[in-house]
GROMACS .gro file of C-alpha atoms in nm:
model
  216
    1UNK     CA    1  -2.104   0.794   0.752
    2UNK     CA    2  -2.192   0.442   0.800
    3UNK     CA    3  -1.898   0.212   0.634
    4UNK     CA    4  -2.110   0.027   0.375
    5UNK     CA    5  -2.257   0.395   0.251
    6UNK     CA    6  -1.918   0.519   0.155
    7UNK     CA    7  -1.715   0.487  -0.218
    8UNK     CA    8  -1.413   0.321  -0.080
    9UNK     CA    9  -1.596   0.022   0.052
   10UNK     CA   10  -1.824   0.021  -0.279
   11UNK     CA   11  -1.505   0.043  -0.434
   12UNK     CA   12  -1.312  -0.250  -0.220
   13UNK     CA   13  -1.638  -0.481  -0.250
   14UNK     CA   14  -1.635  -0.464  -0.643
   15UNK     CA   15  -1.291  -0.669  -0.572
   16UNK     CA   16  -1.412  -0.849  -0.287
   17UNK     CA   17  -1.237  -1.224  -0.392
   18UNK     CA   18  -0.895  -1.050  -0.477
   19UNK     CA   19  -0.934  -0.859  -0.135
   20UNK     CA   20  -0.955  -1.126   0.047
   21UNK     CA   21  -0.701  -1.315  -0.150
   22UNK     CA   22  -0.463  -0.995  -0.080
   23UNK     CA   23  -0.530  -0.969   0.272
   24UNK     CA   24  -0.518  -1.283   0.371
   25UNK     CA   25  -0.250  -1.433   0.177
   26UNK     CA   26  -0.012  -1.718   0.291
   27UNK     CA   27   0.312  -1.469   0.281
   28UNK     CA   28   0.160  -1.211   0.525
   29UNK     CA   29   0.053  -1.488   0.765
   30UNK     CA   30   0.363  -1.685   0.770
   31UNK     CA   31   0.545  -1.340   0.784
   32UNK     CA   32   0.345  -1.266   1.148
   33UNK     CA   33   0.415  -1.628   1.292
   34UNK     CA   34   0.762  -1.642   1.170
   35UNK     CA   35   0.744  -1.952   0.929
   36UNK     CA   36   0.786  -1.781   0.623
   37UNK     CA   37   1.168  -1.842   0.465
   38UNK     CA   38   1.425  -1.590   0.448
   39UNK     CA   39   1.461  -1.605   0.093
   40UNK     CA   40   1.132  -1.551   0.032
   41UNK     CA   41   1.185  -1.192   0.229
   42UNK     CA   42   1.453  -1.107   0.067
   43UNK     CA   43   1.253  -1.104  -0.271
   44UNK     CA   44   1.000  -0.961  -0.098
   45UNK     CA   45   1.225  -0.695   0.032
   46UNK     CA   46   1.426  -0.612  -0.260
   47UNK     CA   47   1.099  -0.594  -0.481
   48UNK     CA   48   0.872  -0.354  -0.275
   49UNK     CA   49   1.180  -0.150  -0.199
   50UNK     CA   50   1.151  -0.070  -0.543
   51UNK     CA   51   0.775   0.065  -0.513
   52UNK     CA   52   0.966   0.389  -0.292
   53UNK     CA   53   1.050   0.577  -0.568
   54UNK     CA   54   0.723   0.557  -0.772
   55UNK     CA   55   0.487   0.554  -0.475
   56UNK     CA   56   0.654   0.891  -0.277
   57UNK     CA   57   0.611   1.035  -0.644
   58UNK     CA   58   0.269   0.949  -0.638
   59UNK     CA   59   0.245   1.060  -0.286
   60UNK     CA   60   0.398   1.377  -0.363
   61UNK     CA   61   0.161   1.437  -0.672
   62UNK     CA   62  -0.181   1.370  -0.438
   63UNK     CA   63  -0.040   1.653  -0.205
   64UNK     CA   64   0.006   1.905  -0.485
   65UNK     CA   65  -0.315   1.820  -0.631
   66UNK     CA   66  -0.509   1.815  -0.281
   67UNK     CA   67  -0.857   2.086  -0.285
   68UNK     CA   68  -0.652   2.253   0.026
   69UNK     CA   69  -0.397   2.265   0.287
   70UNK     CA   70  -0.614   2.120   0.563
   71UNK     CA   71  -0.657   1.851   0.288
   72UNK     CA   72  -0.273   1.849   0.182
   73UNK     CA   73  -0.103   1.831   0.556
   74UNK     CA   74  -0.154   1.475   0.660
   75UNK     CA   75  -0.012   1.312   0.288
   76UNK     CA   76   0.269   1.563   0.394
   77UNK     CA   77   0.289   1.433   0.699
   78UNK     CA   78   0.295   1.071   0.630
   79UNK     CA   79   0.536   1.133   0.326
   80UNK     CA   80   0.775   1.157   0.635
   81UNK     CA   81   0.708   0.816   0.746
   82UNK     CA   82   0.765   0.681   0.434
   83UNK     CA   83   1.130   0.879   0.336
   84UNK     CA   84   1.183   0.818   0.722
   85UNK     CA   85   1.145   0.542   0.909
   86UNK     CA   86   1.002   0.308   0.634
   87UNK     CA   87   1.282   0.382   0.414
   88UNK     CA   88   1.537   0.274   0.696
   89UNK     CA   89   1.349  -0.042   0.745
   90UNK     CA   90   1.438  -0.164   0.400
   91UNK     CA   91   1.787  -0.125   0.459
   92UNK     CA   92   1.831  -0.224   0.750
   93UNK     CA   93   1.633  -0.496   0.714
   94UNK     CA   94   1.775  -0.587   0.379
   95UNK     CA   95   2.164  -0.566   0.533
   96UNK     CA   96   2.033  -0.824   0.828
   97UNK     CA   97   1.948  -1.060   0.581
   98UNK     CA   98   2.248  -1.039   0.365
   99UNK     CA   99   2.059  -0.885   0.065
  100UNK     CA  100   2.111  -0.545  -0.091
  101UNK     CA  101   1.873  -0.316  -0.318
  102UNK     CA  102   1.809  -0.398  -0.662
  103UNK     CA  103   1.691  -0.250  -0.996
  104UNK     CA  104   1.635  -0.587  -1.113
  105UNK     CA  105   1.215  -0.539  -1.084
  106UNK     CA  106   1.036  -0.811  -1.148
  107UNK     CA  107   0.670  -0.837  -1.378
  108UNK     CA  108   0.468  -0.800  -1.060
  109UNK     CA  109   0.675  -0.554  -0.913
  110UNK     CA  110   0.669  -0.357  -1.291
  111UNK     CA  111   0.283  -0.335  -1.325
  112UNK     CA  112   0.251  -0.195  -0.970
  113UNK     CA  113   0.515   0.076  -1.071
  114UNK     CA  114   0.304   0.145  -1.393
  115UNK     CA  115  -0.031   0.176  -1.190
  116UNK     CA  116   0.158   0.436  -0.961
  117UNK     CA  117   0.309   0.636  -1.274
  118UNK     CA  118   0.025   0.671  -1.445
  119UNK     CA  119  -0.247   0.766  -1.187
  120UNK     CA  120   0.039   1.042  -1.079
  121UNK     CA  121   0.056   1.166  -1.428
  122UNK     CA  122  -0.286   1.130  -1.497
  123UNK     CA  123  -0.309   1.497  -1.308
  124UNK     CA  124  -0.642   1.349  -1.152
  125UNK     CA  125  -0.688   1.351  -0.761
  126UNK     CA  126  -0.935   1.085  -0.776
  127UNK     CA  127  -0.692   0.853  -0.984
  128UNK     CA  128  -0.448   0.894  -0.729
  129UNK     CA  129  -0.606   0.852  -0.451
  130UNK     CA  130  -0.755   0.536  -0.606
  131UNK     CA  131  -0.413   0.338  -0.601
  132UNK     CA  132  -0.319   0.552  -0.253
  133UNK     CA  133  -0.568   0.410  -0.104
  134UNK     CA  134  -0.531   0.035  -0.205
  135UNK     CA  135  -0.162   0.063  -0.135
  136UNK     CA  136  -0.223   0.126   0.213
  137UNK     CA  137  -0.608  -0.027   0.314
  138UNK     CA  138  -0.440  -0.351   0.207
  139UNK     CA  139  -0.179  -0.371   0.484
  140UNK     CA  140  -0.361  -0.206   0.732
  141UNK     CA  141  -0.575  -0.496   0.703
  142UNK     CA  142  -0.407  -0.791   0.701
  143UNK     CA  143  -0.106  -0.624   0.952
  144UNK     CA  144  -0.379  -0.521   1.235
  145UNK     CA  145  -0.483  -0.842   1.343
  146UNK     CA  146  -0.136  -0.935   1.391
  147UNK     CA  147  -0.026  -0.626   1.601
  148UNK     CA  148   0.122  -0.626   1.892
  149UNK     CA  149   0.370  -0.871   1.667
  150UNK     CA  150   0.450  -1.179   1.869
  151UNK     CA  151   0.812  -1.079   2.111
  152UNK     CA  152   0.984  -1.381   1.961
  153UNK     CA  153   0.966  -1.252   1.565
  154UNK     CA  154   1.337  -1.118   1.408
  155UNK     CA  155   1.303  -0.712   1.358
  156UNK     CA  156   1.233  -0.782   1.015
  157UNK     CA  157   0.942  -0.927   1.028
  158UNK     CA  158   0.794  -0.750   1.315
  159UNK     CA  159   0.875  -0.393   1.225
  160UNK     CA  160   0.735  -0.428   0.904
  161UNK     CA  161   0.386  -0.511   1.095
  162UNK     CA  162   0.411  -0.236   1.298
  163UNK     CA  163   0.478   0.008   1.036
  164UNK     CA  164   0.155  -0.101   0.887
  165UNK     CA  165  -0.059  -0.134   1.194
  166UNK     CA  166  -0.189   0.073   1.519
  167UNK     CA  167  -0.337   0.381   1.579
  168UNK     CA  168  -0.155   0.614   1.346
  169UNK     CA  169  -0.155   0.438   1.044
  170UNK     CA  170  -0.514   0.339   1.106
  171UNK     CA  171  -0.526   0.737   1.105
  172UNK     CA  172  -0.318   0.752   0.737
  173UNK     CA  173  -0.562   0.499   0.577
  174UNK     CA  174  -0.903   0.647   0.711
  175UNK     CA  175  -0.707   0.990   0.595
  176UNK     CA  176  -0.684   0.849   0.200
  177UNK     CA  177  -1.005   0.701   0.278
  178UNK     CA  178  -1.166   0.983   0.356
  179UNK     CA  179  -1.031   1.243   0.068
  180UNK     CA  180  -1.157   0.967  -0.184
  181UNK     CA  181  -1.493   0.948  -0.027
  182UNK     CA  182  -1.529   1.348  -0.024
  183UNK     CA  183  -1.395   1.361  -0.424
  184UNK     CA  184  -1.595   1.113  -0.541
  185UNK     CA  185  -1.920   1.284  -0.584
  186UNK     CA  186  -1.813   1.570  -0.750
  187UNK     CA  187  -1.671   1.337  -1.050
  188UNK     CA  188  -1.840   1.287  -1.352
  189UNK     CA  189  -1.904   0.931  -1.451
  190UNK     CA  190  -1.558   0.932  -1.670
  191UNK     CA  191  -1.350   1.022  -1.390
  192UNK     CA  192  -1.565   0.769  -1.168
  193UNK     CA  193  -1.486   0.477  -1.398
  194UNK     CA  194  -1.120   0.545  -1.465
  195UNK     CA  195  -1.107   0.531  -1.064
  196UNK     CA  196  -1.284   0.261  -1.034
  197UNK     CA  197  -1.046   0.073  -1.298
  198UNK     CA  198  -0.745   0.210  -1.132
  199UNK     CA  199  -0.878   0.110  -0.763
  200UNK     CA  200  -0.980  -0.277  -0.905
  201UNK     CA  201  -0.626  -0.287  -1.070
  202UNK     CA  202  -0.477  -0.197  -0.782
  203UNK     CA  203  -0.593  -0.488  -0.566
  204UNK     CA  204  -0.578  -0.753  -0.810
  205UNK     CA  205  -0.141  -0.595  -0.812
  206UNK     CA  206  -0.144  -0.653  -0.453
  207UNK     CA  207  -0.283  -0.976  -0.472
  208UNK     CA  208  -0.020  -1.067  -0.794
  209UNK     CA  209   0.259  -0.929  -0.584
  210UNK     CA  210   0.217  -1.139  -0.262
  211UNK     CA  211   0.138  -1.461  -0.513
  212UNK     CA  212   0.491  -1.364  -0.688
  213UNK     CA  213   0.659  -1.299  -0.350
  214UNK     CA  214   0.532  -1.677  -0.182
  215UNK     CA  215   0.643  -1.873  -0.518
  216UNK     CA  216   1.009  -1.675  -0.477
   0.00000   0.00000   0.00000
């Protein structure tokens, strides 16, 4: 399927200015040559950290609802990555920089965890792969061009590229891509807009979370 015929880029071009915006913010770029400050990661840090929780849940919820197990497996899989390695990032990233986890979310960091909680309870596959999908397109896209991360960059910076870039996760977001593709025609034109909403939401979040993250 040729890229412009499939829903997720219909989807991604309805937000095409927050896209952009998103992926090729000031934080992610000064992350990959160095420049950014260390207090802005440790806002950073300490604020995504707390999208774990809600976004395995959501992770977790896709996989149950998944049309199979061929369908199910790689979600499975990649819910490994993120209780794995991902999750030891954060800390040890966190400890390098003399920060620690916090509850203390804020209004950016809230909405996201909203988004997530309600497309997992909204018992909808489509809903939740709308947000999945977002979460994970966005990165790929600005982290990509930046991989191999330059030798020079502390393990904070550059590890959190790499988680987000290369073959395998190029693999994970074609993956959500391609289970939100499949559902799509078989929902009715309900289910298609409340997707759609939950999609455009999604980026404009990202967007609001690397503008809150950059004025730290």
């Amino acid at each position: 399927m040729q890229d412009s015929a499939r829903a997720t880029e219909t989807l991604r071009q309805g937000k095409d200015v927050d896209w952009k915006a998103a992926t090729t913010h000031a934080f992610t770029r000064e992350l990959s040559d160095g420049t950014l400050p260390e207090h802005k990661m440790r806002w950073y840090l300490q604020q995504d950290y707390q999208f774990v929780d809600g976004f395995v849940r959501l992770l977790a919820s896709a996989i149950a609802y998944a049309p199979s197990l061929a369908d199910s497996v790689p979600a499975a899989q990649f819910l490994a990555v993120i209780t794995g390695p991902e999750n030891t990032y954060f800390l040890r990233a966190m400890d390098a920089l003399g920060t620690e986890p916090s509850n203390d979310a804020a209004p950016a960091t809230r909405a996201f965890q909203d988004l997530m909680a309600g497309a997992a309870a909204s018992g909808r596959y489509g809903n939740m792969l709308a947000v999945l999908v977002v979460a994970e397109w966005v990165y790929l896209t600005w982290a990509n061009p930046e991989n191999p991360p330059h030798e020079t960059l502390p393990f904070w910076f550059a590890e959190w590229i790499t988680l987000h870039a290369g073959e395998g996760f190029e693999g994970v977001v074609e993956y959500l891509r391609g289970q939100l593709d499949k559902v799509w025609p078989t929902l009715d034109a309900d289910a298609q807009a409340e997707a759609t909403r939950l999609f455009h939401r999604a980026i404009e979040l990202e967007r609001d979370f690397f503008d809150a993250a950059y004025a730290a």
